[in-house]
Each structure stands twice: as C-alpha cells, then as structure tokens.
JSON list of C-alpha atoms in Angstrom, two decimals:
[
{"chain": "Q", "resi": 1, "resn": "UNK", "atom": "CA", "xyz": [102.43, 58.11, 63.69]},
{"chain": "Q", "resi": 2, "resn": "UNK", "atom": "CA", "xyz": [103.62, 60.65, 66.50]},
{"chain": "Q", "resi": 3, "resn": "UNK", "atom": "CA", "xyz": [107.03, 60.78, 65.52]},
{"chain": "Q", "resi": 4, "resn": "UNK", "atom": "CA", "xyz": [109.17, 63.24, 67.21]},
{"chain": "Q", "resi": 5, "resn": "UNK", "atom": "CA", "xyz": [113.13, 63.72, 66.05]},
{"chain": "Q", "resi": 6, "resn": "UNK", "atom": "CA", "xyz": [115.73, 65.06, 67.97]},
{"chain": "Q", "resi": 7, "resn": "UNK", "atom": "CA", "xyz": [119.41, 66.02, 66.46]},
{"chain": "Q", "resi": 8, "resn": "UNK", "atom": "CA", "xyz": [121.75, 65.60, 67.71]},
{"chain": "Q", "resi": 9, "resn": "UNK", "atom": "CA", "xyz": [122.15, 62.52, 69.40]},
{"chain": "Q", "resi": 10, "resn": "UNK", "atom": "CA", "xyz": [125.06, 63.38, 71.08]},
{"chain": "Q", "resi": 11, "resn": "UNK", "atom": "CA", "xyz": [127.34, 66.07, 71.54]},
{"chain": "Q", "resi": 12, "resn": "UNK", "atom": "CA", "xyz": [131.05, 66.50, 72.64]},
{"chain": "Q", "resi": 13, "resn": "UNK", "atom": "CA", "xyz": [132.42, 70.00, 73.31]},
{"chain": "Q", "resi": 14, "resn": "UNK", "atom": "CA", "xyz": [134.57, 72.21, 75.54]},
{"chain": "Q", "resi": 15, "resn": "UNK", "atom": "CA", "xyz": [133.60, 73.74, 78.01]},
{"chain": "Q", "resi": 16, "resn": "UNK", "atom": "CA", "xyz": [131.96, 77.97, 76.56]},
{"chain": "Q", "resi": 17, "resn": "UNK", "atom": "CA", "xyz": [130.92, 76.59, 73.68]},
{"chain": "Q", "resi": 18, "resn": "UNK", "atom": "CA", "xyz": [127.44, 77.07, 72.95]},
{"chain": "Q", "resi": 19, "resn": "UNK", "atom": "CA", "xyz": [125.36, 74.18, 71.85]},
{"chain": "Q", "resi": 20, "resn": "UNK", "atom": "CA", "xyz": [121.98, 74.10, 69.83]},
{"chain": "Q", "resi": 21, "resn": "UNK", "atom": "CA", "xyz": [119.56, 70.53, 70.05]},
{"chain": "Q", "resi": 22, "resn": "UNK", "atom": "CA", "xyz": [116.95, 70.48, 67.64]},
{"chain": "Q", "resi": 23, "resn": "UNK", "atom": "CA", "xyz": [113.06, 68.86, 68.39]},
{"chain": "Q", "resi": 24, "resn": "UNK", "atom": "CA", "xyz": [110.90, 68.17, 65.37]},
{"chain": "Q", "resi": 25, "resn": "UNK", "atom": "CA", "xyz": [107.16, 67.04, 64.99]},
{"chain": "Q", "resi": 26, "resn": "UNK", "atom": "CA", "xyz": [107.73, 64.49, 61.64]},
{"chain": "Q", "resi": 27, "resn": "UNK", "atom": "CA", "xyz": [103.95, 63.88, 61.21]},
{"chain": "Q", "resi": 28, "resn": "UNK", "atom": "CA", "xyz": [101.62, 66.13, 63.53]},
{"chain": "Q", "resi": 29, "resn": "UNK", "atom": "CA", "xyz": [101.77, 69.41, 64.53]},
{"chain": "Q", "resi": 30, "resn": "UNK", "atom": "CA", "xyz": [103.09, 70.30, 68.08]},
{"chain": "Q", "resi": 31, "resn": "UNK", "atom": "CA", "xyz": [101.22, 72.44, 70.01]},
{"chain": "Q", "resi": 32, "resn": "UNK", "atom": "CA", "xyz": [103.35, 72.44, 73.02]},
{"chain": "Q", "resi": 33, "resn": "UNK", "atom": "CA", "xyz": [107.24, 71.13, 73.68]},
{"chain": "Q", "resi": 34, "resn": "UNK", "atom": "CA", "xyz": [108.79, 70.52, 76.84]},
{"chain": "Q", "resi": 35, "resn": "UNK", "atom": "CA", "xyz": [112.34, 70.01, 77.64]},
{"chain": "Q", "resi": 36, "resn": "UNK", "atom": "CA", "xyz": [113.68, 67.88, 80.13]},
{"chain": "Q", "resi": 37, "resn": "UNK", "atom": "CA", "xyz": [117.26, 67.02, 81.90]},
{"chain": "Q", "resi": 38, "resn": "UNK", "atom": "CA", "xyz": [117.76, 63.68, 83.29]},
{"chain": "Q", "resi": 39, "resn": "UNK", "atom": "CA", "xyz": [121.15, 63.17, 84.82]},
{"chain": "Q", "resi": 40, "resn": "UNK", "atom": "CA", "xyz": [122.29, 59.51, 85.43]},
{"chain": "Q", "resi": 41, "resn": "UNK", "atom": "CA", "xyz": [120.14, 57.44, 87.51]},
{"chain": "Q", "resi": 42, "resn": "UNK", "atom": "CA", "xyz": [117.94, 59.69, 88.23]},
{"chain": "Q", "resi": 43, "resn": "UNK", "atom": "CA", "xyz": [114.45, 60.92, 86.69]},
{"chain": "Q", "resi": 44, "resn": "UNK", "atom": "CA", "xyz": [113.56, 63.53, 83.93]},
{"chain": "Q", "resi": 45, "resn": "UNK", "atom": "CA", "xyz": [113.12, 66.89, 85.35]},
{"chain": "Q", "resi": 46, "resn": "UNK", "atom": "CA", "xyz": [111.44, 69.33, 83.06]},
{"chain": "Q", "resi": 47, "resn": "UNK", "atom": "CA", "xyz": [113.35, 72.13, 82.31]},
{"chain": "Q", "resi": 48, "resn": "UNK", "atom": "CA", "xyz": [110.56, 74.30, 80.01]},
{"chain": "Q", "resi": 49, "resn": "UNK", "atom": "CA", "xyz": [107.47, 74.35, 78.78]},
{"chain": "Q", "resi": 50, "resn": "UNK", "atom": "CA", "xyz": [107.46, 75.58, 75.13]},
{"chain": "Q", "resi": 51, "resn": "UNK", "atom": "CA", "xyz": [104.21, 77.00, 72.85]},
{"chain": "Q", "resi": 52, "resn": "UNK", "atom": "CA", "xyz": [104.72, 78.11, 69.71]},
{"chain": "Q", "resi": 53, "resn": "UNK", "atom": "CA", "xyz": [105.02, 81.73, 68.84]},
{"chain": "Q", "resi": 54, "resn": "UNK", "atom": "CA", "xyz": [105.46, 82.88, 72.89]},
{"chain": "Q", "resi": 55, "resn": "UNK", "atom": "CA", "xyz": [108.04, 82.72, 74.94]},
{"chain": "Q", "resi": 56, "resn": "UNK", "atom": "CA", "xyz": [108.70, 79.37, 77.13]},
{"chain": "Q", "resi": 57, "resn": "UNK", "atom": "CA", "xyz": [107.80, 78.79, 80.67]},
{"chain": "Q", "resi": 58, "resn": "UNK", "atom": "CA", "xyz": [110.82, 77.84, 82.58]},
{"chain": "Q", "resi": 59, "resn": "UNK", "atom": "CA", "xyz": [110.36, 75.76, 85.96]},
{"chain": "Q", "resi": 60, "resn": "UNK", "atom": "CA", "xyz": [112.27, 76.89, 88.90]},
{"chain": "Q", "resi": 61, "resn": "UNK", "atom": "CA", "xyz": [115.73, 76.85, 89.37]},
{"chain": "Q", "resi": 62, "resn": "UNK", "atom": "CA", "xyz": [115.65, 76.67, 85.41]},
{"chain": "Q", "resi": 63, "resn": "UNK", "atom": "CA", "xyz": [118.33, 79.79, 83.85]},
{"chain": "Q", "resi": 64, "resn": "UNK", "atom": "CA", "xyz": [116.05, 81.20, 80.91]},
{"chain": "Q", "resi": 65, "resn": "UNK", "atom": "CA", "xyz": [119.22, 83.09, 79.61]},
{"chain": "Q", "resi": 66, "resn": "UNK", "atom": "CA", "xyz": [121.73, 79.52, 80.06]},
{"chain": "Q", "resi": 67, "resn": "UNK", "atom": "CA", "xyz": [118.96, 77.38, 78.20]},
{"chain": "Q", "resi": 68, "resn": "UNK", "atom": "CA", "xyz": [117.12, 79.42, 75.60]},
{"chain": "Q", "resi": 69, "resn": "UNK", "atom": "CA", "xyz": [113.91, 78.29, 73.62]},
{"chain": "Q", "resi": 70, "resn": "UNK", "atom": "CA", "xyz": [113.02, 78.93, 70.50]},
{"chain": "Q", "resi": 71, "resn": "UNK", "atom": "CA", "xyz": [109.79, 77.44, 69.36]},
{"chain": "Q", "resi": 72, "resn": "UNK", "atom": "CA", "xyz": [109.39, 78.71, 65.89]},
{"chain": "Q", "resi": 73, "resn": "UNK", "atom": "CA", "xyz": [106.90, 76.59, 64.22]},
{"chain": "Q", "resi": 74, "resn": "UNK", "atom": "CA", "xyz": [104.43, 73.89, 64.96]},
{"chain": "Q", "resi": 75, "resn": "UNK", "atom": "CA", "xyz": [107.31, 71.18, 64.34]},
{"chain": "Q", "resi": 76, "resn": "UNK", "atom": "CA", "xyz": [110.23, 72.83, 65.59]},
{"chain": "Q", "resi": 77, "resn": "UNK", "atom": "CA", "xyz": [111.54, 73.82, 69.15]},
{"chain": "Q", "resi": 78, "resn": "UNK", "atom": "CA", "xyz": [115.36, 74.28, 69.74]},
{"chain": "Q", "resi": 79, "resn": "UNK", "atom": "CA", "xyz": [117.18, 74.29, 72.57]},
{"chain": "Q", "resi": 80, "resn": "UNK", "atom": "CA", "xyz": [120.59, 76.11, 72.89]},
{"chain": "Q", "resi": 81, "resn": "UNK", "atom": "CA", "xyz": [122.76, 75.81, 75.97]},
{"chain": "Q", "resi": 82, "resn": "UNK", "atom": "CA", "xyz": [125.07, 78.87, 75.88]},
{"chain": "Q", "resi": 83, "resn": "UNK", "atom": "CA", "xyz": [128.55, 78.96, 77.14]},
{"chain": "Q", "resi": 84, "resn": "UNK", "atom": "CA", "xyz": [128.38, 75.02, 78.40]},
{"chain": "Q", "resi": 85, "resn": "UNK", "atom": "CA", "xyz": [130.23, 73.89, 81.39]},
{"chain": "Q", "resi": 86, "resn": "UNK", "atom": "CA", "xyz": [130.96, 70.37, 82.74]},
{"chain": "Q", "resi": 87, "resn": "UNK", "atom": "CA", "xyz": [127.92, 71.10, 84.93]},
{"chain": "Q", "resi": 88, "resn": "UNK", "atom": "CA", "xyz": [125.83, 71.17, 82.01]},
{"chain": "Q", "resi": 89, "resn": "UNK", "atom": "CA", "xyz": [126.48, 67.31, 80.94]},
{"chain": "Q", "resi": 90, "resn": "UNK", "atom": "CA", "xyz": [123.44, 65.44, 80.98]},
{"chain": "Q", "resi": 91, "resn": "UNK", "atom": "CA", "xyz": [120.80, 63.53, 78.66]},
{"chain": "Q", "resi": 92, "resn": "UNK", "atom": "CA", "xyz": [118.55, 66.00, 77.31]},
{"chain": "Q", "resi": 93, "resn": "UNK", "atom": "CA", "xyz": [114.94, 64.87, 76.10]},
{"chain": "Q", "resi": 94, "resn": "UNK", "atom": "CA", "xyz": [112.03, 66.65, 74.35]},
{"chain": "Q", "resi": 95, "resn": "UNK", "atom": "CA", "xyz": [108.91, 65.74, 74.00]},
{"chain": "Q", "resi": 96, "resn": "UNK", "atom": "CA", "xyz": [105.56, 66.82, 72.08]},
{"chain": "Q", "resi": 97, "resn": "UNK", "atom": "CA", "xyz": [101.81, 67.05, 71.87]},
{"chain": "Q", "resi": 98, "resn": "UNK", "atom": "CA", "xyz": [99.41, 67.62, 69.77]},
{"chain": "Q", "resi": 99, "resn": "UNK", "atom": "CA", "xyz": [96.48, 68.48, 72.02]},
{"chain": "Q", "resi": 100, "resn": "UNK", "atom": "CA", "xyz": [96.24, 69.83, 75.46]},
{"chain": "Q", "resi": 101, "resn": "UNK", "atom": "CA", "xyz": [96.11, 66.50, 77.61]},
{"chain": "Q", "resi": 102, "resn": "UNK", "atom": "CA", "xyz": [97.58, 64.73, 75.03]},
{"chain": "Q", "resi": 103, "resn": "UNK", "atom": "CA", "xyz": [100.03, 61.69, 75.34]},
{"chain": "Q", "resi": 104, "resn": "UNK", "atom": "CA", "xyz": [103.57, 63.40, 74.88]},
{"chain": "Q", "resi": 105, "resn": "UNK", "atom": "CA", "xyz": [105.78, 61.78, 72.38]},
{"chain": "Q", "resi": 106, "resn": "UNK", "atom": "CA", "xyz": [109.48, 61.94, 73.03]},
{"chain": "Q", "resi": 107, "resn": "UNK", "atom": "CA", "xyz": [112.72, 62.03, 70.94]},
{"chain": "Q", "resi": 108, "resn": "UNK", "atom": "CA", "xyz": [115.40, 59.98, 71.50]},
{"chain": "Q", "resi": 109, "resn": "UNK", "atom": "CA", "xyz": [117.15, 62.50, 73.64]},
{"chain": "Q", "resi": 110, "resn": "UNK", "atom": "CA", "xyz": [120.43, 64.08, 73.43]},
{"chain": "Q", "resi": 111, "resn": "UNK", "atom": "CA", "xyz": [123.87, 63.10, 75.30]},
{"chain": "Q", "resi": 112, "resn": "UNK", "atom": "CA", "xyz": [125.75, 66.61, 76.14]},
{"chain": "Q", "resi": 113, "resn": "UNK", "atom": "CA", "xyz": [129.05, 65.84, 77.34]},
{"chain": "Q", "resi": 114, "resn": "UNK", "atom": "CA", "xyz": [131.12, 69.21, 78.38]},
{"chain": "Q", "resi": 115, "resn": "UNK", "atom": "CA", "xyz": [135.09, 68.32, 78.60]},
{"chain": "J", "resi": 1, "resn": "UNK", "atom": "CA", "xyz": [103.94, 70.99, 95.96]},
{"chain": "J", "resi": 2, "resn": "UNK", "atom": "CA", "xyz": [104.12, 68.17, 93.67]},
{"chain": "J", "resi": 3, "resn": "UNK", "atom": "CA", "xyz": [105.37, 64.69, 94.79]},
{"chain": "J", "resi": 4, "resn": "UNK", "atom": "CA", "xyz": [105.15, 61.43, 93.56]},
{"chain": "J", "resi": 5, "resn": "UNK", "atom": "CA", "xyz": [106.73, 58.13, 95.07]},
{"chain": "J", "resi": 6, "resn": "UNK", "atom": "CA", "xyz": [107.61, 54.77, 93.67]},
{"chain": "J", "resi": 7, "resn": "UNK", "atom": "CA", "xyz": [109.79, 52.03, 94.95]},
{"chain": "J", "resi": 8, "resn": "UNK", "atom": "CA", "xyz": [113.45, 52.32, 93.53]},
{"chain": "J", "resi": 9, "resn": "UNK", "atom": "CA", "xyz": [113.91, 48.90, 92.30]},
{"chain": "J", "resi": 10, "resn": "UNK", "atom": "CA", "xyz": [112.05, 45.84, 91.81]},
{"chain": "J", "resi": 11, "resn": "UNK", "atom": "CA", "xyz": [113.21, 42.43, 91.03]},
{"chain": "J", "resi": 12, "resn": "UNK", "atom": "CA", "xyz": [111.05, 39.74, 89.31]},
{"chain": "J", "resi": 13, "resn": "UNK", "atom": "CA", "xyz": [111.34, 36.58, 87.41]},
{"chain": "J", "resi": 14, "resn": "UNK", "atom": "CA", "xyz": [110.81, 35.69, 83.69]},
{"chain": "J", "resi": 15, "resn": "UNK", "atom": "CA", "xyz": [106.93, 34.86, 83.39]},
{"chain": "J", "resi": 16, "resn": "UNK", "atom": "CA", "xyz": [105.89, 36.20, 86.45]},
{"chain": "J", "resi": 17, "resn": "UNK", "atom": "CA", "xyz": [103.75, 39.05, 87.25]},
{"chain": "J", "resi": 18, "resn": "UNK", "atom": "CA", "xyz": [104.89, 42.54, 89.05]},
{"chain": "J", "resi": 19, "resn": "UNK", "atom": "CA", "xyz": [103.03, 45.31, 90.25]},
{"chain": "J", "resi": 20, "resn": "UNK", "atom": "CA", "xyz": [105.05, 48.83, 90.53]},
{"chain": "J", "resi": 21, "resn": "UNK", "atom": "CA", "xyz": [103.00, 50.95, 92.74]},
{"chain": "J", "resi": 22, "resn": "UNK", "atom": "CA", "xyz": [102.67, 55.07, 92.32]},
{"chain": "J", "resi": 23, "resn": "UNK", "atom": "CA", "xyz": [100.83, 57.46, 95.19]},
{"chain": "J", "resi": 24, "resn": "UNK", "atom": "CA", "xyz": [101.30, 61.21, 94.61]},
{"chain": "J", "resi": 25, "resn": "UNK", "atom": "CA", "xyz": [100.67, 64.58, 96.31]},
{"chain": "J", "resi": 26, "resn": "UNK", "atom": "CA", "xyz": [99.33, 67.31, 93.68]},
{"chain": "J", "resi": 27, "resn": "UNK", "atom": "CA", "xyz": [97.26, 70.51, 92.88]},
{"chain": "J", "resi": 28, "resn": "UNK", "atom": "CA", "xyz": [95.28, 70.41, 89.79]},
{"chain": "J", "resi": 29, "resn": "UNK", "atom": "CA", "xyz": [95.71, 66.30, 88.75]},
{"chain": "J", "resi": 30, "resn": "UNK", "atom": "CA", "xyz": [94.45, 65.47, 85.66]},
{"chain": "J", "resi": 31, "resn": "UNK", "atom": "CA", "xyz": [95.79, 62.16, 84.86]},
{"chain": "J", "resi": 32, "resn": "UNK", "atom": "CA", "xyz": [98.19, 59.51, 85.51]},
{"chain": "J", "resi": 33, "resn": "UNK", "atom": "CA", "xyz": [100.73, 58.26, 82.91]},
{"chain": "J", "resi": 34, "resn": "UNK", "atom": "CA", "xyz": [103.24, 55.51, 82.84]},
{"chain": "J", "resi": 35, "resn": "UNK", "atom": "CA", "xyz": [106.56, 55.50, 81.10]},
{"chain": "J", "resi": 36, "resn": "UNK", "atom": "CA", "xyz": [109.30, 53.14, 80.05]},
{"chain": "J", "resi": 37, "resn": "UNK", "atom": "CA", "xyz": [112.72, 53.73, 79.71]},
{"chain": "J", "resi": 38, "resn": "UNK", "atom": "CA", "xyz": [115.74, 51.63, 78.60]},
{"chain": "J", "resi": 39, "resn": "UNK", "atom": "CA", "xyz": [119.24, 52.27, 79.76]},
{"chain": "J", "resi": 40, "resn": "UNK", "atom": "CA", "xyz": [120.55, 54.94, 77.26]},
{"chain": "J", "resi": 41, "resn": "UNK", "atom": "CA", "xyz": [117.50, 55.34, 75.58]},
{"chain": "J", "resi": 42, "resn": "UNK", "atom": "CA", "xyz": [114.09, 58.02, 75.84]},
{"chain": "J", "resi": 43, "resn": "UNK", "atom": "CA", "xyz": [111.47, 57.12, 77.95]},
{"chain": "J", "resi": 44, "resn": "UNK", "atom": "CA", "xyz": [108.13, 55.54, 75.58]},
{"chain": "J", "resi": 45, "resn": "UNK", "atom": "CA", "xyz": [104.28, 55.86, 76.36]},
{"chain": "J", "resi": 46, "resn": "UNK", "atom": "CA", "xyz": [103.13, 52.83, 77.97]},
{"chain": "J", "resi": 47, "resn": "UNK", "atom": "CA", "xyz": [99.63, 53.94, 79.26]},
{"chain": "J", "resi": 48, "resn": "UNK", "atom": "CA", "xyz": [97.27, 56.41, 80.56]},
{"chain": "J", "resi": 49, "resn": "UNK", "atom": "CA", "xyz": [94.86, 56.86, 83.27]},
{"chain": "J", "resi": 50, "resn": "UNK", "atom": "CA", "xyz": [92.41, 59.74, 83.71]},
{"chain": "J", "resi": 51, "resn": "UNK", "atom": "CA", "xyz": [89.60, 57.91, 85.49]},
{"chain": "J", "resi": 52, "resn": "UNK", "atom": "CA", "xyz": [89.34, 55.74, 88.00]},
{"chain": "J", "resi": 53, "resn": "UNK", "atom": "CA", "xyz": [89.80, 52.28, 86.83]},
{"chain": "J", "resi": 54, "resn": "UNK", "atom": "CA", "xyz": [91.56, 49.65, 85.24]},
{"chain": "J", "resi": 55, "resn": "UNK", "atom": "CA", "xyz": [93.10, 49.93, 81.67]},
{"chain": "J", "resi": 56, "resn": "UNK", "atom": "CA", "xyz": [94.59, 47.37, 80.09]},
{"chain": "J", "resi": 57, "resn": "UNK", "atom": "CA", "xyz": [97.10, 47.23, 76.43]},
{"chain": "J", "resi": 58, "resn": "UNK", "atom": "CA", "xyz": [97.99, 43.60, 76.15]},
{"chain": "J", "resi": 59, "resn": "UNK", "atom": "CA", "xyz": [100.19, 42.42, 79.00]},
{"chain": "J", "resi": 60, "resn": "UNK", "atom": "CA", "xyz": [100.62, 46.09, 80.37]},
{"chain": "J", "resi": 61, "resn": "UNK", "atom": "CA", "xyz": [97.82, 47.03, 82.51]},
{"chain": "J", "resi": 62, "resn": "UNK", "atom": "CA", "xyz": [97.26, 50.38, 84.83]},
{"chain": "J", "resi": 63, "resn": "UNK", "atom": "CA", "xyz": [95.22, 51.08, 87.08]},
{"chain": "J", "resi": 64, "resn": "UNK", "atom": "CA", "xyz": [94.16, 54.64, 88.84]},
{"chain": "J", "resi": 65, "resn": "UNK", "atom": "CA", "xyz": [92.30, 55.50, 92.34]},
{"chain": "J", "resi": 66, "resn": "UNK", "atom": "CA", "xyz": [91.56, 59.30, 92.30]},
{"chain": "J", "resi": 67, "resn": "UNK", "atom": "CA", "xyz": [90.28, 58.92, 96.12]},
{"chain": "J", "resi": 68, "resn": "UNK", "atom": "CA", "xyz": [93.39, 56.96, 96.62]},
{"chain": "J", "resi": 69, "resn": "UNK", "atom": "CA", "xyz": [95.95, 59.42, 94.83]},
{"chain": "J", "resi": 70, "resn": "UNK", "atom": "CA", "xyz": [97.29, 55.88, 94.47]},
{"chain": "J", "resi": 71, "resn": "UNK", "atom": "CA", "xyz": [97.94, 53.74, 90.88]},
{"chain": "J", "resi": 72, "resn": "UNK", "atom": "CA", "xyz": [100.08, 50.61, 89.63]},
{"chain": "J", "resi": 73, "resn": "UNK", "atom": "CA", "xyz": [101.41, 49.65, 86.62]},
{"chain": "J", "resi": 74, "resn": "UNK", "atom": "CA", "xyz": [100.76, 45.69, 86.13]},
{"chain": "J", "resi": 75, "resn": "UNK", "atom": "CA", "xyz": [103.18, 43.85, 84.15]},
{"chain": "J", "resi": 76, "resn": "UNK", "atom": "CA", "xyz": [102.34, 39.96, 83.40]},
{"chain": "J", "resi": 77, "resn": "UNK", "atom": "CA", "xyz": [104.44, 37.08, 81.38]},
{"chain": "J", "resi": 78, "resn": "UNK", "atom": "CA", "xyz": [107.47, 38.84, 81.92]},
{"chain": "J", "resi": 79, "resn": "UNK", "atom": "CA", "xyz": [110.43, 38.88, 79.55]},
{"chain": "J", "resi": 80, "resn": "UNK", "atom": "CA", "xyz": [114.02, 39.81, 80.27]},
{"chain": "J", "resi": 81, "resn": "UNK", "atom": "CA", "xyz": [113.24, 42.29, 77.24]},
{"chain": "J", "resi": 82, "resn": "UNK", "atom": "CA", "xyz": [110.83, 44.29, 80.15]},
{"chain": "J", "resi": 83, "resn": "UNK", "atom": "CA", "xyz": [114.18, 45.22, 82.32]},
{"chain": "J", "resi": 84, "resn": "UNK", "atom": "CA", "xyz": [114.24, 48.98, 82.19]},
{"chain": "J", "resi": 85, "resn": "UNK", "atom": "CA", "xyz": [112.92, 52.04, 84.54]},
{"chain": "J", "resi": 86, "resn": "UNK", "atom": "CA", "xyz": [109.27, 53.20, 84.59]},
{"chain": "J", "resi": 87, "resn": "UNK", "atom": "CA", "xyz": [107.92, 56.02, 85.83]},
{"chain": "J", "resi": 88, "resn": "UNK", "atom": "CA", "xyz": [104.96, 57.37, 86.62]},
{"chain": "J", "resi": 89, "resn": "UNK", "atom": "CA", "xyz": [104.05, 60.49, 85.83]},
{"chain": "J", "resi": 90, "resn": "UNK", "atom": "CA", "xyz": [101.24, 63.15, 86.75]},
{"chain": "J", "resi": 91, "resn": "UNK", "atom": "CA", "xyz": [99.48, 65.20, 84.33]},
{"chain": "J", "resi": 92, "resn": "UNK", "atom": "CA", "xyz": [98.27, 68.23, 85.42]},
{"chain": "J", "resi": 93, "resn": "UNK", "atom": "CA", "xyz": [95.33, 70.43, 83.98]},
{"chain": "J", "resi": 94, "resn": "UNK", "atom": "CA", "xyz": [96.69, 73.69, 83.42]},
{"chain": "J", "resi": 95, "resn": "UNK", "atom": "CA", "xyz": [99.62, 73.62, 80.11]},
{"chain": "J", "resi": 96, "resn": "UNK", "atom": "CA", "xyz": [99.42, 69.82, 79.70]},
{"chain": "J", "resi": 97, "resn": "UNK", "atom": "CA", "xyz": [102.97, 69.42, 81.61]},
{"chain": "J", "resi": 98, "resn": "UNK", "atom": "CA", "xyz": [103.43, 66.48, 83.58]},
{"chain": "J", "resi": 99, "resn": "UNK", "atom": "CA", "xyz": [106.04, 65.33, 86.04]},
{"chain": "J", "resi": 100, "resn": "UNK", "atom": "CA", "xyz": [107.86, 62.41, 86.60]},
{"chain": "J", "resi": 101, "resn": "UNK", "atom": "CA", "xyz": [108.16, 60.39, 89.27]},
{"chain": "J", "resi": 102, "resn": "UNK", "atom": "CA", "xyz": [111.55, 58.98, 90.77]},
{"chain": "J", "resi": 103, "resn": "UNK", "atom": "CA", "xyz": [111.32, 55.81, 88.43]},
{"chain": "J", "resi": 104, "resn": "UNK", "atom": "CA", "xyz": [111.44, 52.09, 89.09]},
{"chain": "J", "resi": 105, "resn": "UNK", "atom": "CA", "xyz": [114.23, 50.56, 87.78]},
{"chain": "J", "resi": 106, "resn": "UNK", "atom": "CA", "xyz": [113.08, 46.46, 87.14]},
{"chain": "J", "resi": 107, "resn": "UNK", "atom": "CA", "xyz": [114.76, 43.99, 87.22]},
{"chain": "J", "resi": 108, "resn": "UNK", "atom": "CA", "xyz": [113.73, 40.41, 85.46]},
{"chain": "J", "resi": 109, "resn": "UNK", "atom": "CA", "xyz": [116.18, 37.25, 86.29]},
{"chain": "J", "resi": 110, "resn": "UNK", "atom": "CA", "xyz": [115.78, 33.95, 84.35]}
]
C-alpha cells in the first residue's frame, strides 16, 4: 500500500514554457503533499508544504507565483513551474501522508530539463 | 535554525557492517527518519525513530538519543545492492514537514 504516482517522469522543454507535474495518492488519501527540489549531488530541499483545499506553505527563498500549487483533492497535488528557465532544471519529488506524523511516501520524482 | 550533519561519503565492504551517524540542531523535533536513495531514483522509507532507542527492520537498524540530538543508521551483511545515499531526516511537530539532511552517499566494494 502507500503508493504515490508522479507524471511525468521527465520533461524536456525550452526555456518560457510552462510545465505542470502531477502527484497522486493511488490507495490512501493524502492529507498533506510536499514538494521538493534536489539538484545533482546534493539533498532534497522542500520547496512547499501542500493541504488540501488551502493554499500551500512555501519555504523561504521559494517563488509562490514561479512554482504554483494546486492541491485539489485528497489524491491530487500539481505542481506547475511557469515560464521555465535553465535555472529551473532539477529532479523534482513529491511526497505524501496520510496522517500528521506520518511516514511520507514519495513518487518517483520528475527530471525537468530547460534547454 | 534547522541543521542536520552527516558524513559525505562512506566506504565499506560486502558483508560488513557500517554505521552512518546523524546529530542535528532543531526547534520543535518530533522524530528522526532515515531515507534511501539510488542514483536517479526517489528517496524510499527505511525507518523511523520517535523515541529514544533502538529499532530494528531486518538488517537495517536505527537508533535515536533525544538528549544526544544524535542517531545512526546501522547497516549489517552488506550487499553491493546497499550503494546509494541516505539521509536523515528530522520531523518536526508542527505540519508534519521534515527536512533532510546533506545525505551519505555509501559506498560497498567487493
């Protein structure tokens, strides 16, 4: 159980286009999402924190109107990076629970590649 | 702030045992996780740690001192399949969030 999908996989674009990554809880509903960055080598920084129904928390540093949040449901949370620049290339992972203090589960992340 | 520290890399051989240490500086710690990650791919749950202790999930094992702000992740029979990153990470009370630390990156050699 605890499945958590992410689509798509990877993504190759040019540089202003806008791109949308999709999170879904398969078999449990998801009552948070977070969203997290991880450039090469390095670790996963959380972006957002997502609940359904209200807006997301962004960390600092974090552009709320270059990465918006959309957490519709209890199994979905989207991610859209608008007008995408070489900068923006990175892995980008969400994850879910199901209870506060819960174990997150992760998808298997998203490869954003800007050209 | 928040800070955790790991060591960057650690080598080990095939069968041994290695221990991947974690201390961390935080308001408002809940719990400690651990978290392993494979080149390319999304990090997966290993184990958790919200008392002191010793937990153990086969040949993983964890272990957490509150007093300490101090906990290792204990690997044992290592297999070249166990070469990835893991990280630590800190749960905190408020939202369920949790941040990662820098990650180990481990290395097994025949």
């Amino acid at each position: 159980g605890a499945v958590v999908s992410q689509h798509p996989s990877r993504v190759i674009c040019k540089s202003g286009t806008s791109v949308k990554i999709e999170c879904r809880s398969l078999d449990f509903q998801a009552t948070t999402m977070f969203w997290y960055r991880q450039f090469p080598k390095q670790s996963l920084m959380l972006m957002a924190t997502s609940n359904e129904g209200s807006k997301a928390t962004y960390e600092q540093g974090v552009e709320k109107d270059k990465f918006l949040i959309n957490h519709a449901s209890l199994t979905l949370s989207t991610l859209t990076v608008t007008s995408a620049h070489p900068e923006d290339s990175s892995f980008y992972i969400c994850s879910a629970t199901d209870s506060p203090r819960g174990s997150q589960h992760f998808g298997d992340g998203t490869r954003l590649s800007i050209l | 702030g928040q800070s955790l520290e790991q060591p960057s890399e650690v080598t080990a051989v095939e069968g041994a045992i290695v221990q991947i240490n974690c201390t961390y500086q935080t308001s408002g710690f809940y719990g400690l996780s651990w978290y392993q990650q494979h080149d390319g791919g999304a990090p997966t749950f290993l184990s958790y740690n919200g008392l002191d202790g010793l937990e153990e999930t086969g040949r993983f094992s964890s272990f957490l001192s509150r007093s300490d702000s101090y906990g290792y992740l204990l690997l044992q029979e290592l297999q070249m399949k166990d070469s990835a990153s893991y990280f630590c990470a800190v749960l905190y009370s408020s939202a369920s969030k949790i941040i990662f630390g820098s990650g180990t990156r481990l290395s097994i050699r025949p």
